[in-house]
Short mmCIF file of C-alpha atoms in Angstrom, two decimals:
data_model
loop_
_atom_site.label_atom_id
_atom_site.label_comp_id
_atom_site.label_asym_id
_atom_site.label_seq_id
_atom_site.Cartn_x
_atom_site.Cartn_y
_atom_site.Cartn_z
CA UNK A 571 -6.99 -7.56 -1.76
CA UNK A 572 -5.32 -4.14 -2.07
CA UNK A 573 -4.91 -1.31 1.28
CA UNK A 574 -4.52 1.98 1.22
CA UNK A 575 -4.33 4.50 3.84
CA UNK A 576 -3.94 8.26 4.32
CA UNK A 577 -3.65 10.22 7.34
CA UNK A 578 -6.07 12.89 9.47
CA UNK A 579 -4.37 16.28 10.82
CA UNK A 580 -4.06 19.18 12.65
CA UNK A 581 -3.70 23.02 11.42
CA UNK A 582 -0.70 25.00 13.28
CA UNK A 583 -1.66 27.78 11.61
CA UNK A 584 -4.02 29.78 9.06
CA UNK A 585 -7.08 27.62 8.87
CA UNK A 586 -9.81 28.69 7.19
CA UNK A 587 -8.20 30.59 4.57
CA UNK A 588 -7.93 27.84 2.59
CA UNK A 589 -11.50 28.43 0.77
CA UNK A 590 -11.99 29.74 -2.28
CA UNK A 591 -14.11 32.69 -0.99
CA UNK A 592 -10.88 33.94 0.81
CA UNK A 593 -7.98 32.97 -1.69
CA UNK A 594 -10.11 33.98 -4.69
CA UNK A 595 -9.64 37.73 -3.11
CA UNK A 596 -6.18 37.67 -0.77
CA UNK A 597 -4.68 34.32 -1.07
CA UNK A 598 -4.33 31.67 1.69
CA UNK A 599 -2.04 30.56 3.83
CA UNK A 600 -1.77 27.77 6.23
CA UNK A 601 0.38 24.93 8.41
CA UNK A 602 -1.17 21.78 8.43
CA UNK A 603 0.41 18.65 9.62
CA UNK A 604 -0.31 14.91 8.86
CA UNK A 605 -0.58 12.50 11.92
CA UNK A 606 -0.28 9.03 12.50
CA UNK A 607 -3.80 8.43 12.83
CA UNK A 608 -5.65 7.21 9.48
CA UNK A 609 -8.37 6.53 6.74
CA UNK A 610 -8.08 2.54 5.33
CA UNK A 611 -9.53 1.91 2.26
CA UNK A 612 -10.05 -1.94 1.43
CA UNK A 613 -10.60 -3.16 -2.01
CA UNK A 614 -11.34 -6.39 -3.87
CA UNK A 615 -13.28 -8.22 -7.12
CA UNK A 616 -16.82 -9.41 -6.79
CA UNK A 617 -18.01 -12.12 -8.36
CA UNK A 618 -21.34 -11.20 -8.95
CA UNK A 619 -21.02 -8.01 -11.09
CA UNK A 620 -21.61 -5.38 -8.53
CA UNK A 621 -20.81 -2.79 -6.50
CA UNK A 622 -20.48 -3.43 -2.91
CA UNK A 623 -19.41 -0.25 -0.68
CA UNK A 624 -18.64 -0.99 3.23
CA UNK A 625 -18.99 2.16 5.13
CA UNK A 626 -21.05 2.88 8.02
CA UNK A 627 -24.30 1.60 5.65
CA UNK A 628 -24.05 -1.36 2.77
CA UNK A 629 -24.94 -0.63 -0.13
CA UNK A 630 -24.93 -2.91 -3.06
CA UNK A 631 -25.52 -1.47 -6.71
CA UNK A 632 -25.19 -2.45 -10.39
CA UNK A 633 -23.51 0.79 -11.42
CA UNK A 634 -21.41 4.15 -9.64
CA UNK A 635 -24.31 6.39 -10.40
CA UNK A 636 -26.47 4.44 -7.86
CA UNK A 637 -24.30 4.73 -5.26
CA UNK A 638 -25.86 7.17 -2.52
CA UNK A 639 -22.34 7.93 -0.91
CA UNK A 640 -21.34 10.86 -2.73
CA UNK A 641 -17.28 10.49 -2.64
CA UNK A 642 -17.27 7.07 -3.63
CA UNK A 643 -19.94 7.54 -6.61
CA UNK A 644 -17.80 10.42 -8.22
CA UNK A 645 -14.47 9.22 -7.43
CA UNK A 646 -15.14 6.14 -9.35
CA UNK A 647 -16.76 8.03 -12.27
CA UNK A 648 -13.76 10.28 -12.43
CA UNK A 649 -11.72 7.46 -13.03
CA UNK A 650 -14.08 5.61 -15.27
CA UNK A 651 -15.16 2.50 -12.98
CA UNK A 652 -18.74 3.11 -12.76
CA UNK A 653 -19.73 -0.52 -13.40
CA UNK A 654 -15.87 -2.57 -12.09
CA UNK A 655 -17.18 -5.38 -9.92
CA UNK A 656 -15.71 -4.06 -6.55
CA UNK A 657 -15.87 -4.39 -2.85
CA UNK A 658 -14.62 -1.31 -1.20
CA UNK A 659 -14.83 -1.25 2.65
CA UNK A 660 -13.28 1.82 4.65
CA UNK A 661 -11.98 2.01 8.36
CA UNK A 662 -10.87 4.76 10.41
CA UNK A 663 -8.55 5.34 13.45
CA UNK A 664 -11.27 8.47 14.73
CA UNK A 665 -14.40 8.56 13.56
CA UNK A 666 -15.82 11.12 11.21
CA UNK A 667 -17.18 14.98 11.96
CA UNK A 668 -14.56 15.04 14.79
CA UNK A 669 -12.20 17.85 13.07
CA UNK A 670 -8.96 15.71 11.94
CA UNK A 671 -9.88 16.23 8.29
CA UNK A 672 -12.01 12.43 7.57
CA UNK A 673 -13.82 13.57 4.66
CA UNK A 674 -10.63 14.49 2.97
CA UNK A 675 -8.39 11.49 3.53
CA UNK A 676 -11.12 9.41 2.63
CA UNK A 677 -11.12 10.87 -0.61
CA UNK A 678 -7.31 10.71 -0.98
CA UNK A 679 -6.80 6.83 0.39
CA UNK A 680 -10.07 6.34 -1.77
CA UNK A 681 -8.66 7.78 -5.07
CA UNK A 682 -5.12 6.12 -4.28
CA UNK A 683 -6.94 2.38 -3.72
CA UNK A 684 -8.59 2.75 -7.18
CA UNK A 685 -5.80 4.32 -9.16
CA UNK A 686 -3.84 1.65 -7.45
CA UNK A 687 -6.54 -1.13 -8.58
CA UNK A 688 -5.74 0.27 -12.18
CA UNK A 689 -2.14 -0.28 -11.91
CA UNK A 690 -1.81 3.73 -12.33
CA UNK A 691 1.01 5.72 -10.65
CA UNK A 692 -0.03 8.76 -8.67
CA UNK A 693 1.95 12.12 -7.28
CA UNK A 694 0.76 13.56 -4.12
CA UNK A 695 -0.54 16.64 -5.92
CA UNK A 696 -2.44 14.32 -8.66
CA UNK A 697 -4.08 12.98 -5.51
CA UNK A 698 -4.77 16.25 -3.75
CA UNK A 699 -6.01 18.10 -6.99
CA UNK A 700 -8.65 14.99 -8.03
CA UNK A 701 -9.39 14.79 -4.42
CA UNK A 702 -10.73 18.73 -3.99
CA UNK A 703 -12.22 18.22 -7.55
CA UNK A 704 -14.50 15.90 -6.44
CA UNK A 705 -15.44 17.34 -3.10
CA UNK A 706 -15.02 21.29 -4.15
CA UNK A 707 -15.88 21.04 -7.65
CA UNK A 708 -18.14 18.00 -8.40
CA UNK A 709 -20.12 17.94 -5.18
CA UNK A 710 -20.07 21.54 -4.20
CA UNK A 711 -18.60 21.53 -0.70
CA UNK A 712 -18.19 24.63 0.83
CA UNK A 713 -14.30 23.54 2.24
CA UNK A 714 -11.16 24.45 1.73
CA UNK A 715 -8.08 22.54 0.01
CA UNK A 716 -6.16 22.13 3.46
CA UNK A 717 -7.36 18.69 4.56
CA UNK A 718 -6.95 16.92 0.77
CA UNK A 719 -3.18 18.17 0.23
CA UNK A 720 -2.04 17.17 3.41
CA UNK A 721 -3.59 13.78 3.25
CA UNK A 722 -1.82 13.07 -0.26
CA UNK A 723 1.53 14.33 1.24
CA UNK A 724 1.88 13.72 4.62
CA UNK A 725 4.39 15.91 7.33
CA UNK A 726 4.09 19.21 7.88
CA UNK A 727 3.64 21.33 5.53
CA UNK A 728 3.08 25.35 4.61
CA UNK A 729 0.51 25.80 1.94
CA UNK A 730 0.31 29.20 0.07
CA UNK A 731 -3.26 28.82 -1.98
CA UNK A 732 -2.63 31.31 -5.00
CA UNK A 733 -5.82 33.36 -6.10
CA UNK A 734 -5.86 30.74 -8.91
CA UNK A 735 -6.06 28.20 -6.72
CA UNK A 736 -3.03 26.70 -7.30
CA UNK A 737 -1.72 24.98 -4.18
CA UNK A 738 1.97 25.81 -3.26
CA UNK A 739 3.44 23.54 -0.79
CA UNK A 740 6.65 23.86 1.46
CA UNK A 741 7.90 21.42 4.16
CA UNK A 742 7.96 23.63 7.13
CA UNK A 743 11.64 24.54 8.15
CA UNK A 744 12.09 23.03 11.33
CA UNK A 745 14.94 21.77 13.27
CA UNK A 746 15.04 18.03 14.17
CA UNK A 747 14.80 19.21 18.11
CA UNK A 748 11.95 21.75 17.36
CA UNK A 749 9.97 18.90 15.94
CA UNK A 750 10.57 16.07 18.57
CA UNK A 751 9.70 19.18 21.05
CA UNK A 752 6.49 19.86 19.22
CA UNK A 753 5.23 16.33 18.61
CA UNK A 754 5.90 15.38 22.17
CA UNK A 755 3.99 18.54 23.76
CA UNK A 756 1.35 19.22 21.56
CA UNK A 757 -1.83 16.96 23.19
CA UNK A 758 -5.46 15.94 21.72
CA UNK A 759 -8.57 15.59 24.02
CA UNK A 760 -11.67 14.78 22.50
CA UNK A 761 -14.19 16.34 23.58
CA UNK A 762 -17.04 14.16 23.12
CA UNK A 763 -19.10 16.15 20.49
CA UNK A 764 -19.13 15.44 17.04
CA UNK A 765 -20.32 18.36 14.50
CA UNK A 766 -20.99 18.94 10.59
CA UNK A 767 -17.85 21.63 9.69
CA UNK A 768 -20.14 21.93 6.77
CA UNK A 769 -23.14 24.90 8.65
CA UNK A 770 -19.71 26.78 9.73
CA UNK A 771 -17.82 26.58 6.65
CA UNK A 772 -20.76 27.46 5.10
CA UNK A 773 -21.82 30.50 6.72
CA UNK A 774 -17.53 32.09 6.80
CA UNK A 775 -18.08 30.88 2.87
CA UNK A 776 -21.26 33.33 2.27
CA UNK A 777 -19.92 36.06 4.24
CA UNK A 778 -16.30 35.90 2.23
CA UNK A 779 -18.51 35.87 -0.89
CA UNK A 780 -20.86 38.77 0.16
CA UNK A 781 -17.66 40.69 1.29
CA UNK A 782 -18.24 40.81 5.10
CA UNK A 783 -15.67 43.49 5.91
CA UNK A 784 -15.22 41.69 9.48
CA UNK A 785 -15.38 38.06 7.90
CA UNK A 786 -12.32 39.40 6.27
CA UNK A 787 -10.70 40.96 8.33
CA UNK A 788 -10.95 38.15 11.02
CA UNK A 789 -9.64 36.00 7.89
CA UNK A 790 -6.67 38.21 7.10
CA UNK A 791 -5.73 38.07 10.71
CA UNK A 792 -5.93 34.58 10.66
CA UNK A 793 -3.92 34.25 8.02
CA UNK A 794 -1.27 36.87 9.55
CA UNK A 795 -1.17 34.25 12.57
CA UNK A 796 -0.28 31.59 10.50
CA UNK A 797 2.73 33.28 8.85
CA UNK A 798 3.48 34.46 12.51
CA UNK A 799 3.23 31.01 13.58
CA UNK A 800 5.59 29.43 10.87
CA UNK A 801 8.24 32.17 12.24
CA UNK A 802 7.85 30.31 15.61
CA UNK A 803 8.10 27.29 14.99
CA UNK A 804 11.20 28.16 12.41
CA UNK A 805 13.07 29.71 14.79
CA UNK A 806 12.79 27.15 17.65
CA UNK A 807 10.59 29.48 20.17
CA UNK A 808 7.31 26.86 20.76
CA UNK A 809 6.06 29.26 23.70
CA UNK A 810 5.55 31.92 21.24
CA UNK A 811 3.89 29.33 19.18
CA UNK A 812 1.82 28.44 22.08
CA UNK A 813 0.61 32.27 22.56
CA UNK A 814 -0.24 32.23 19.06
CA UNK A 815 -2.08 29.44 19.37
CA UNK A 816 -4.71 31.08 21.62
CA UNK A 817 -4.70 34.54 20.08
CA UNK A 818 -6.13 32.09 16.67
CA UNK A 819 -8.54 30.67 19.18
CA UNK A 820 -9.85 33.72 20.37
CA UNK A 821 -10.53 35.24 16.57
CA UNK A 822 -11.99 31.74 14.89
CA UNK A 823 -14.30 31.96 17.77
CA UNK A 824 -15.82 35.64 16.56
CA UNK A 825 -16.17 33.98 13.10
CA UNK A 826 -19.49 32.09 14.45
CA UNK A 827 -21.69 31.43 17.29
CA UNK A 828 -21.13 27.65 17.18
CA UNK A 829 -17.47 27.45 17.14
CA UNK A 830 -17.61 26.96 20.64
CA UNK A 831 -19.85 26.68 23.54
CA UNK A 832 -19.67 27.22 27.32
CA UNK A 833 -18.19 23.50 28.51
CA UNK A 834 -15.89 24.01 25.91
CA UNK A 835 -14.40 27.38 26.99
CA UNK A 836 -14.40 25.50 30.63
CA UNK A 837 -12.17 23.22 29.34
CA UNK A 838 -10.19 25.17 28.02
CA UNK A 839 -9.83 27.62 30.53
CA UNK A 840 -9.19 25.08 32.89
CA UNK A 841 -6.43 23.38 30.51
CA UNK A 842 -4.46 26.71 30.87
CA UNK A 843 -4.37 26.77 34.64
CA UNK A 844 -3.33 22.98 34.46
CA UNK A 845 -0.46 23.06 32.27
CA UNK A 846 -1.36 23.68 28.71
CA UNK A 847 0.82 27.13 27.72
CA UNK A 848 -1.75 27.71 24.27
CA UNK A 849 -4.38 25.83 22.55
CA UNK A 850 -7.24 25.65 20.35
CA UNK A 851 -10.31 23.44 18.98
CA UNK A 852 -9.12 21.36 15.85
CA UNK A 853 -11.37 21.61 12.85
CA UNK A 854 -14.34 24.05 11.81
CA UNK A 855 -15.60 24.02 15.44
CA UNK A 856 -18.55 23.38 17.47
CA UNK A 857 -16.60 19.84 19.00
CA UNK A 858 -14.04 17.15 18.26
CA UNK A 859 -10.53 17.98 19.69
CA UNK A 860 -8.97 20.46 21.84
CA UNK A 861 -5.06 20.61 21.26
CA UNK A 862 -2.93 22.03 23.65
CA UNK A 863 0.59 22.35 23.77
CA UNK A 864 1.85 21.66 26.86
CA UNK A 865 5.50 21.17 28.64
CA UNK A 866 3.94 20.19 32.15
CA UNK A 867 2.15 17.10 29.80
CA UNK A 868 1.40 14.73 33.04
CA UNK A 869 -0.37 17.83 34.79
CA UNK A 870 -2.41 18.22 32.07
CA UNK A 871 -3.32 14.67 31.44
CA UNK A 872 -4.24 14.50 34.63
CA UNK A 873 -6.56 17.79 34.74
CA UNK A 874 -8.08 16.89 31.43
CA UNK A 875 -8.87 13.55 33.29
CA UNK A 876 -10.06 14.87 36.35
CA UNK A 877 -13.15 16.43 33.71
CA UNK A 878 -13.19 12.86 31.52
CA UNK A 879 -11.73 14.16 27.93
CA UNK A 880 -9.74 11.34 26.44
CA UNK A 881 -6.33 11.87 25.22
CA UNK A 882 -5.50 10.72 21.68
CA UNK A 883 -2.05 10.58 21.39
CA UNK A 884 -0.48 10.70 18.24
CA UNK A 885 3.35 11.48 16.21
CA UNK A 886 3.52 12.78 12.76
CA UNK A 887 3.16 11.24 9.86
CA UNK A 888 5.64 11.55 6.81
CA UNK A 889 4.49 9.27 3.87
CA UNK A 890 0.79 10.84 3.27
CA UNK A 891 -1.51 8.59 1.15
CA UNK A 892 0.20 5.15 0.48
CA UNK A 893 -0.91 1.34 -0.80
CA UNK A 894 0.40 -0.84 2.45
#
């Protein structure tokens, strides 16, 4: 049997300029950062000449093309496995449509487990580029390139997306110190609602496309924040980080009506009287995880308890997409 897993993350900066609606016209810019919470892919031979894919449903086929699970069907016709007699079974640490970037490490520990299978040897960016050609270019999804690339490499990472597309990506410059600080104050909650990124993405995606002068704006913004954010973090000052942090909250909210919703803002309101110094929701929006950074972490834990979020707790990643 052969394992492979990649990780989920969290944006510190810049997300959602990481579609091609935005980059195409002013480039992209983003932090992301892998954490130790993951995607498992499981594979092994059948004897019986078919395909068997574990995920949430079973399905059992003769060929790839049956396959209703999109990922899966095109990653193995991309690398020419349509009909290789295979169990494949995933597992997660957090489920899916939670905003920790599933669909993307899926695709990543996915592509790794069959290249692996194959006896191929992979790059990060071989990963990350097959990955967003299957879910960008073969399947159409309006996303961005964020959550592939930082599955395949792991850490924490600055990612300049040229108007090509071309991914550029820098390990952000941090001191040993800054990160222990940052990894030990930055805090998930999960906020019990699960959401399809897909209706948001979708709607900044046709507004980008069609031009919206405050889409863009909002976007550029963003994208300023992100830069502003990498300064931050580079220079040691994680309170300024943490201010930045809600000023991003407070724009990705005007990019949509459901990026948030009233017991969310509650939360979060209440987070900054309890402790948390900045924070925003993780993902496209509409649910999943409120992160917070935090120095008064036990106040917090216990506010955010007092109204029943669970804490995930989590450290960074550094290896990205590996066979175990």
């Amino acid at each position: 049997m052969l394992i492979t897993r990649s990780p989920l993350r969290i944006t510190l900066g810049g997300g959602g300029t990481d579609l091609a609606s935005y980059y195409e016209k002013r480039e992209g810019f983003l932090i992301s950062a892998a954490i130790d919470r993951y995607v498992y892919i499981l594979i092994n031979r059948t004897f019986d000449q078919t395909i068997l894919l574990k995920y949430s449903k079973l399905e059992r086929v003769k060929e790839a093309g049956e396959l209703e699970h999109p990922i899966a069907r095109e990653a193995l016709k991309m690398l020419e496995l349509e009909k290789e007699p295979l169990e494949i079974c995933s597992m997660a640490d957090i489920p899916a449509g939670t905003g920790l970037g599933s669909s993307g490490a899926y695709t990543a520990a996915l592509l790794k487990a069959l290249h692996s299978y194959k006896g191929d040897i992979t790059g990060a960016r071989q990963l990350a580029e097959e990955a967003c050609e299957i879910e960008i270019g073969r399947l159409g999804e309006p996303i961005g390139k964020q959550d592939q690339y930082i599955s395949a490499y792991g850490g924490i990472n600055c990612m300049t997306i040229r108007k090509d597309g071309f991914v550029e990506v820098e390990p952000l410059n941090v001191t040993e110190e800054t990160l222990y600080d940052l990894e030990d104050n930055l805090m998930l909650f999960f906020t019990g609602y699960s959401h399809r990124a897909g209706k948001l993405l979708e709607e900044q995606d046709k507004k980008s496309r069609g031009r919206d002068e405050e889409m863009l704006k909002n976007l550029d913004f963003v994208k300023q924040m992100g830069l502003e954010s990498r300064k931050a973090l580079e220079r040691g000052d994680l309170r300024r980080f943490a201010d930045i942090m809600n000023v991003h909250w407070e724009y990705k909210k005007k990019r949509s009506g459901g990026m948030s919703n009233p017991e969310i803002d509650g939360w979060y309101e209440y987070a900054l009287k309890n402790g948390a110094l900045g924070g925003k929701l993780i993902g496209a929006g509409g649910g999943g995880f409120l992160m917070f950074y935090a120095e008064n972490k036990a106040g917090l834990r216990r506010a955010m308890g007092r109204l029943g979020l669970k804490e995930i707790r989590f450290r960074f990643d550094k290896e990205g997409a590996k066979r175990l």
